[in-house]
Amino acid sequence: FYGGGREKRVSEAVHTAIAFSLACGVGLMVIGIAASPIALRAMGTPDDIMQYSLSYIRIYFLGIIPNLVYNMGAGILRAIGDSKRPLYYLMASCFTNIVLDLVFVLVFSWGVFGVALATILAQICSWVFGIFYINRKYPFLHIRLFRMRLDRRLLGQVIRLGIPSAIQECQFAV
C-alpha cells in the first residue's frame, strides 16, 4: 500500500497489525505466565534457582506487549524503507537495559526483579520511541489507540506477508 501511494490503506493496515500485536501480546502474556513453571521444569532449571527463574520469566512475560509492538513498529518502518531507525531504537533499548540493570541491582539491590523490570522498561522505551517517530515523521499513519481494529481481510494480508519475517525473528530467538 505504501509503494502504491495508498496512504489510507497503509494506515488501516498499520492499525490492524498493531491491534493484532496487542491481542497476541495479551494471549502470550497469559499463557507465558501460566506455563512458566512447566517450561522451567522442562528445561531442567535447578531447584535452588527455580524461584528466581520463575520470578524473572513471569515479569518478562508481563512486558511481552511492548516487545511485540516495538517489533511491529520496526517492521512498519522497514516496510516503508527506514531500516536505520529500528536499529537505533534497539540500540537505545539495549543501553537503557544495561544502565537500568546496574542501577536496579547495584543501587537498589532489587536482584532478579530489578533485571526483569529493567528489560521491560527498556522495551517500553523502544516502543515509545518508535511510535513517536512514526507519528512525527509519517503523519498519514498517525497511530492512535482508538483506531485499532482487526480488519480480517487486511489481517490475512499482514499475516501472509509477515510470516517470513516472523520466522526469521523466531530463528534468532531459538
PDB file of N, CA and C in Angstrom, residues 23-85:
ATOM      1  N   ALA A  23      -3.319  -7.936  20.718  1.00  0.00           N
ATOM      2  CA  ALA A  23      -4.120  -9.118  21.050  1.00  0.00           C
ATOM      3  C   ALA A  23      -3.225 -10.337  21.287  1.00  0.00           C
ATOM      4  N   CYS A  24      -2.253 -10.527  20.413  1.00  0.00           N
ATOM      5  CA  CYS A  24      -1.313 -11.648  20.588  1.00  0.00           C
ATOM      6  C   CYS A  24      -0.509 -11.477  21.874  1.00  0.00           C
ATOM      7  N   GLY A  25      -0.134 -10.243  22.167  1.00  0.00           N
ATOM      8  CA  GLY A  25       0.630  -9.966  23.367  1.00  0.00           C
ATOM      9  C   GLY A  25      -0.125 -10.356  24.625  1.00  0.00           C
ATOM     10  N   VAL A  26      -1.406 -10.020  24.667  1.00  0.00           N
ATOM     11  CA  VAL A  26      -2.220 -10.385  25.832  1.00  0.00           C
ATOM     12  C   VAL A  26      -2.293 -11.911  25.954  1.00  0.00           C
ATOM     13  N   GLY A  27      -2.529 -12.578  24.837  1.00  0.00           N
ATOM     14  CA  GLY A  27      -2.585 -14.047  24.857  1.00  0.00           C
ATOM     15  C   GLY A  27      -1.270 -14.672  25.287  1.00  0.00           C
ATOM     16  N   LEU A  28      -0.176 -14.210  24.703  1.00  0.00           N
ATOM     17  CA  LEU A  28       1.142 -14.743  25.071  1.00  0.00           C
ATOM     18  C   LEU A  28       1.493 -14.454  26.522  1.00  0.00           C
ATOM     19  N   MET A  29       1.088 -13.279  26.998  1.00  0.00           N
ATOM     20  CA  MET A  29       1.368 -12.918  28.383  1.00  0.00           C
ATOM     21  C   MET A  29       0.655 -13.894  29.329  1.00  0.00           C
ATOM     22  N   VAL A  30      -0.620 -14.129  29.102  1.00  0.00           N
ATOM     23  CA  VAL A  30      -1.392 -15.023  29.968  1.00  0.00           C
ATOM     24  C   VAL A  30      -0.837 -16.446  29.903  1.00  0.00           C
ATOM     25  N   ILE A  31      -0.615 -16.939  28.694  1.00  0.00           N
ATOM     26  CA  ILE A  31      -0.080 -18.303  28.535  1.00  0.00           C
ATOM     27  C   ILE A  31       1.317 -18.403  29.137  1.00  0.00           C
ATOM     28  N   GLY A  32       2.165 -17.419  28.869  1.00  0.00           N
ATOM     29  CA  GLY A  32       3.535 -17.436  29.373  1.00  0.00           C
ATOM     30  C   GLY A  32       3.605 -17.447  30.886  1.00  0.00           C
ATOM     31  N   ILE A  33       2.793 -16.611  31.512  1.00  0.00           N
ATOM     32  CA  ILE A  33       2.784 -16.556  32.980  1.00  0.00           C
ATOM     33  C   ILE A  33       2.292 -17.874  33.554  1.00  0.00           C
ATOM     34  N   ALA A  34       1.223 -18.405  32.968  1.00  0.00           N
ATOM     35  CA  ALA A  34       0.663 -19.664  33.476  1.00  0.00           C
ATOM     36  C   ALA A  34       1.588 -20.853  33.228  1.00  0.00           C
ATOM     37  N   ALA A  35       2.241 -20.872  32.068  1.00  0.00           N
ATOM     38  CA  ALA A  35       3.059 -22.033  31.693  1.00  0.00           C
ATOM     39  C   ALA A  35       4.513 -21.930  32.152  1.00  0.00           C
ATOM     40  N   SER A  36       4.882 -20.827  32.766  1.00  0.00           N
ATOM     41  CA  SER A  36       6.280 -20.632  33.175  1.00  0.00           C
ATOM     42  C   SER A  36       6.848 -21.775  34.017  1.00  0.00           C
ATOM     43  N   PRO A  37       6.148 -22.234  35.052  1.00  0.00           N
ATOM     44  CA  PRO A  37       6.728 -23.318  35.855  1.00  0.00           C
ATOM     45  C   PRO A  37       6.946 -24.593  35.042  1.00  0.00           C
ATOM     46  N   ILE A  38       6.024 -24.884  34.164  1.00  0.00           N
ATOM     47  CA  ILE A  38       6.128 -26.086  33.328  1.00  0.00           C
ATOM     48  C   ILE A  38       7.344 -25.972  32.405  1.00  0.00           C
ATOM     49  N   ALA A  39       7.488 -24.803  31.764  1.00  0.00           N
ATOM     50  CA  ALA A  39       8.610 -24.590  30.841  1.00  0.00           C
ATOM     51  C   ALA A  39       9.945 -24.667  31.574  1.00  0.00           C
ATOM     52  N   LEU A  40      10.015 -24.052  32.747  1.00  0.00           N
ATOM     53  CA  LEU A  40      11.273 -24.075  33.503  1.00  0.00           C
ATOM     54  C   LEU A  40      11.628 -25.485  33.952  1.00  0.00           C
ATOM     55  N   ARG A  41      10.634 -26.258  34.368  1.00  0.00           N
ATOM     56  CA  ARG A  41      10.912 -27.661  34.747  1.00  0.00           C
ATOM     57  C   ARG A  41      11.354 -28.466  33.527  1.00  0.00           C
ATOM     58  N   ALA A  42      10.710 -28.210  32.382  1.00  0.00           N
ATOM     59  CA  ALA A  42      11.065 -28.931  31.146  1.00  0.00           C
ATOM     60  C   ALA A  42      12.502 -28.620  30.720  1.00  0.00           C
ATOM     61  N   MET A  43      12.984 -27.415  31.047  1.00  0.00           N
ATOM     62  CA  MET A  43      14.352 -27.035  30.703  1.00  0.00           C
ATOM     63  C   MET A  43      15.351 -27.514  31.741  1.00  0.00           C
ATOM     64  N   GLY A  44      14.851 -28.133  32.811  1.00  0.00           N
ATOM     65  CA  GLY A  44      15.747 -28.653  33.834  1.00  0.00           C
ATOM     66  C   GLY A  44      16.319 -27.588  34.751  1.00  0.00           C
ATOM     67  N   THR A  45      15.551 -26.549  35.010  1.00  0.00           N
ATOM     68  CA  THR A  45      16.015 -25.486  35.904  1.00  0.00           C
ATOM     69  C   THR A  45      16.258 -26.069  37.296  1.00  0.00           C
ATOM     70  N   PRO A  46      17.447 -25.864  37.851  1.00  0.00           N
ATOM     71  CA  PRO A  46      17.742 -26.402  39.191  1.00  0.00           C
ATOM     72  C   PRO A  46      16.810 -25.818  40.254  1.00  0.00           C
ATOM     73  N   ASP A  47      16.487 -26.630  41.241  1.00  0.00           N
ATOM     74  CA  ASP A  47      15.563 -26.211  42.294  1.00  0.00           C
ATOM     75  C   ASP A  47      16.048 -24.971  43.048  1.00  0.00           C
ATOM     76  N   ASP A  48      17.364 -24.851  43.236  1.00  0.00           N
ATOM     77  CA  ASP A  48      17.877 -23.731  44.028  1.00  0.00           C
ATOM     78  C   ASP A  48      17.711 -22.369  43.342  1.00  0.00           C
ATOM     79  N   ILE A  49      17.471 -22.362  42.037  1.00  0.00           N
ATOM     80  CA  ILE A  49      17.235 -21.083  41.342  1.00  0.00           C
ATOM     81  C   ILE A  49      15.847 -21.013  40.708  1.00  0.00           C
ATOM     82  N   MET A  50      15.008 -22.002  40.980  1.00  0.00           N
ATOM     83  CA  MET A  50      13.673 -22.051  40.372  1.00  0.00           C
ATOM     84  C   MET A  50      12.859 -20.792  40.705  1.00  0.00           C
ATOM     85  N   GLN A  51      12.853 -20.344  41.949  1.00  0.00           N
ATOM     86  CA  GLN A  51      12.072 -19.162  42.321  1.00  0.00           C
ATOM     87  C   GLN A  51      12.568 -17.909  41.611  1.00  0.00           C
ATOM     88  N   TYR A  52      13.881 -17.759  41.501  1.00  0.00           N
ATOM     89  CA  TYR A  52      14.443 -16.606  40.787  1.00  0.00           C
ATOM     90  C   TYR A  52      14.066 -16.659  39.302  1.00  0.00           C
ATOM     91  N   SER A  53      14.197 -17.841  38.734  1.00  0.00           N
ATOM     92  CA  SER A  53      13.873 -18.015  37.316  1.00  0.00           C
ATOM     93  C   SER A  53      12.395 -17.763  37.058  1.00  0.00           C
ATOM     94  N   LEU A  54      11.564 -18.282  37.939  1.00  0.00           N
ATOM     95  CA  LEU A  54      10.126 -18.103  37.796  1.00  0.00           C
ATOM     96  C   LEU A  54       9.750 -16.624  37.923  1.00  0.00           C
ATOM     97  N   SER A  55      10.349 -15.950  38.877  1.00  0.00           N
ATOM     98  CA  SER A  55      10.110 -14.518  39.057  1.00  0.00           C
ATOM     99  C   SER A  55      10.504 -13.752  37.798  1.00  0.00           C
ATOM    100  N   TYR A  56      11.705 -14.025  37.273  1.00  0.00           N
ATOM    101  CA  TYR A  56      12.190 -13.316  36.092  1.00  0.00           C
ATOM    102  C   TYR A  56      11.280 -13.548  34.893  1.00  0.00           C
ATOM    103  N   ILE A  57      10.975 -14.803  34.618  1.00  0.00           N
ATOM    104  CA  ILE A  57      10.225 -15.112  33.396  1.00  0.00           C
ATOM    105  C   ILE A  57       8.796 -14.575  33.463  1.00  0.00           C
ATOM    106  N   ARG A  58       8.205 -14.602  34.646  1.00  0.00           N
ATOM    107  CA  ARG A  58       6.845 -14.064  34.767  1.00  0.00           C
ATOM    108  C   ARG A  58       6.833 -12.545  34.596  1.00  0.00           C
ATOM    109  N   ILE A  59       7.799 -11.874  35.162  1.00  0.00           N
ATOM    110  CA  ILE A  59       7.881 -10.421  34.974  1.00  0.00           C
ATOM    111  C   ILE A  59       8.170 -10.118  33.508  1.00  0.00           C
ATOM    112  N   TYR A  60       9.044 -10.910  32.893  1.00  0.00           N
ATOM    113  CA  TYR A  60       9.353 -10.724  31.471  1.00  0.00           C
ATOM    114  C   TYR A  60       8.082 -10.861  30.626  1.00  0.00           C
ATOM    115  N   PHE A  61       7.250 -11.871  30.919  1.00  0.00           N
ATOM    116  CA  PHE A  61       6.017 -12.057  30.160  1.00  0.00           C
ATOM    117  C   PHE A  61       5.034 -10.899  30.374  1.00  0.00           C
ATOM    118  N   LEU A  62       5.106 -10.233  31.520  1.00  0.00           N
ATOM    119  CA  LEU A  62       4.277  -9.041  31.716  1.00  0.00           C
ATOM    120  C   LEU A  62       4.662  -7.952  30.712  1.00  0.00           C
ATOM    121  N   GLY A  63       5.906  -7.967  30.258  1.00  0.00           N
ATOM    122  CA  GLY A  63       6.382  -6.964  29.306  1.00  0.00           C
ATOM    123  C   GLY A  63       6.404  -7.416  27.870  1.00  0.00           C
ATOM    124  N   ILE A  64       5.725  -8.495  27.551  1.00  0.00           N
ATOM    125  CA  ILE A  64       5.764  -9.025  26.184  1.00  0.00           C
ATOM    126  C   ILE A  64       5.034  -8.095  25.197  1.00  0.00           C
ATOM    127  N   ILE A  65       4.033  -7.363  25.665  1.00  0.00           N
ATOM    128  CA  ILE A  65       3.276  -6.482  24.761  1.00  0.00           C
ATOM    129  C   ILE A  65       4.164  -5.377  24.184  1.00  0.00           C
ATOM    130  N   PRO A  66       4.931  -4.647  25.011  1.00  0.00           N
ATOM    131  CA  PRO A  66       5.817  -3.641  24.407  1.00  0.00           C
ATOM    132  C   PRO A  66       6.818  -4.247  23.428  1.00  0.00           C
ATOM    133  N   ASN A  67       7.286  -5.444  23.721  1.00  0.00           N
ATOM    134  CA  ASN A  67       8.226  -6.126  22.836  1.00  0.00           C
ATOM    135  C   ASN A  67       7.574  -6.386  21.473  1.00  0.00           C
ATOM    136  N   LEU A  68       6.375  -6.916  21.480  1.00  0.00           N
ATOM    137  CA  LEU A  68       5.686  -7.217  20.225  1.00  0.00           C
ATOM    138  C   LEU A  68       5.342  -5.940  19.451  1.00  0.00           C
ATOM    139  N   VAL A  69       4.895  -4.914  20.163  1.00  0.00           N
ATOM    140  CA  VAL A  69       4.531  -3.675  19.470  1.00  0.00           C
ATOM    141  C   VAL A  69       5.775  -2.986  18.919  1.00  0.00           C
ATOM    142  N   TYR A  70       6.890  -3.040  19.659  1.00  0.00           N
ATOM    143  CA  TYR A  70       8.147  -2.498  19.107  1.00  0.00           C
ATOM    144  C   TYR A  70       8.486  -3.230  17.807  1.00  0.00           C
ATOM    145  N   ASN A  71       8.432  -4.560  17.841  1.00  0.00           N
ATOM    146  CA  ASN A  71       8.773  -5.339  16.648  1.00  0.00           C
ATOM    147  C   ASN A  71       7.838  -5.028  15.487  1.00  0.00           C
ATOM    148  N   MET A  72       6.560  -4.818  15.785  1.00  0.00           N
ATOM    149  CA  MET A  72       5.620  -4.457  14.718  1.00  0.00           C
ATOM    150  C   MET A  72       5.967  -3.067  14.186  1.00  0.00           C
ATOM    151  N   GLY A  73       6.259  -2.126  15.077  1.00  0.00           N
ATOM    152  CA  GLY A  73       6.649  -0.784  14.640  1.00  0.00           C
ATOM    153  C   GLY A  73       7.923  -0.814  13.813  1.00  0.00           C
ATOM    154  N   ALA A  74       8.885  -1.646  14.232  1.00  0.00           N
ATOM    155  CA  ALA A  74      10.128  -1.792  13.469  1.00  0.00           C
ATOM    156  C   ALA A  74       9.835  -2.365  12.089  1.00  0.00           C
ATOM    157  N   GLY A  75       8.935  -3.328  12.029  1.00  0.00           N
ATOM    158  CA  GLY A  75       8.548  -3.906  10.738  1.00  0.00           C
ATOM    159  C   GLY A  75       7.866  -2.883   9.843  1.00  0.00           C
ATOM    160  N   ILE A  76       7.057  -2.030  10.439  1.00  0.00           N
ATOM    161  CA  ILE A  76       6.374  -0.977   9.682  1.00  0.00           C
ATOM    162  C   ILE A  76       7.408  -0.008   9.106  1.00  0.00           C
ATOM    163  N   LEU A  77       8.353   0.405   9.946  1.00  0.00           N
ATOM    164  CA  LEU A  77       9.396   1.319   9.458  1.00  0.00           C
ATOM    165  C   LEU A  77      10.213   0.680   8.341  1.00  0.00           C
ATOM    166  N   ARG A  78      10.554  -0.583   8.494  1.00  0.00           N
ATOM    167  CA  ARG A  78      11.314  -1.268   7.437  1.00  0.00           C
ATOM    168  C   ARG A  78      10.497  -1.364   6.156  1.00  0.00           C
ATOM    169  N   ALA A  79       9.195  -1.604   6.314  1.00  0.00           N
ATOM    170  CA  ALA A  79       8.324  -1.738   5.144  1.00  0.00           C
ATOM    171  C   ALA A  79       8.222  -0.436   4.352  1.00  0.00           C
ATOM    172  N   ILE A  80       8.383   0.690   5.022  1.00  0.00           N
ATOM    173  CA  ILE A  80       8.315   1.966   4.295  1.00  0.00           C
ATOM    174  C   ILE A  80       9.712   2.506   3.998  1.00  0.00           C
ATOM    175  N   GLY A  81      10.718   1.633   4.156  1.00  0.00           N
ATOM    176  CA  GLY A  81      12.056   1.961   3.694  1.00  0.00           C
ATOM    177  C   GLY A  81      13.021   2.518   4.725  1.00  0.00           C
ATOM    178  N   ASP A  82      12.651   2.517   5.992  1.00  0.00           N
ATOM    179  CA  ASP A  82      13.529   3.051   7.025  1.00  0.00           C
ATOM    180  C   ASP A  82      14.043   1.907   7.899  1.00  0.00           C
ATOM    181  N   SER A  83      15.219   1.428   7.580  1.00  0.00           N
ATOM    182  CA  SER A  83      15.782   0.318   8.365  1.00  0.00           C
ATOM    183  C   SER A  83      16.735   0.802   9.455  1.00  0.00           C
ATOM    184  N   LYS A  84      17.101   2.084   9.417  1.00  0.00           N
ATOM    185  CA  LYS A  84      18.040   2.609  10.418  1.00  0.00           C
ATOM    186  C   LYS A  84      17.365   2.885  11.757  1.00  0.00           C
ATOM    187  N   ARG A  85      16.204   3.483  11.739  1.00  0.00           N
ATOM    188  CA  ARG A  85      15.545   3.861  12.999  1.00  0.00           C
ATOM    189  C   ARG A  85      15.293   2.656  13.911  1.00  0.00           C
TER     190      ARG A  85
END
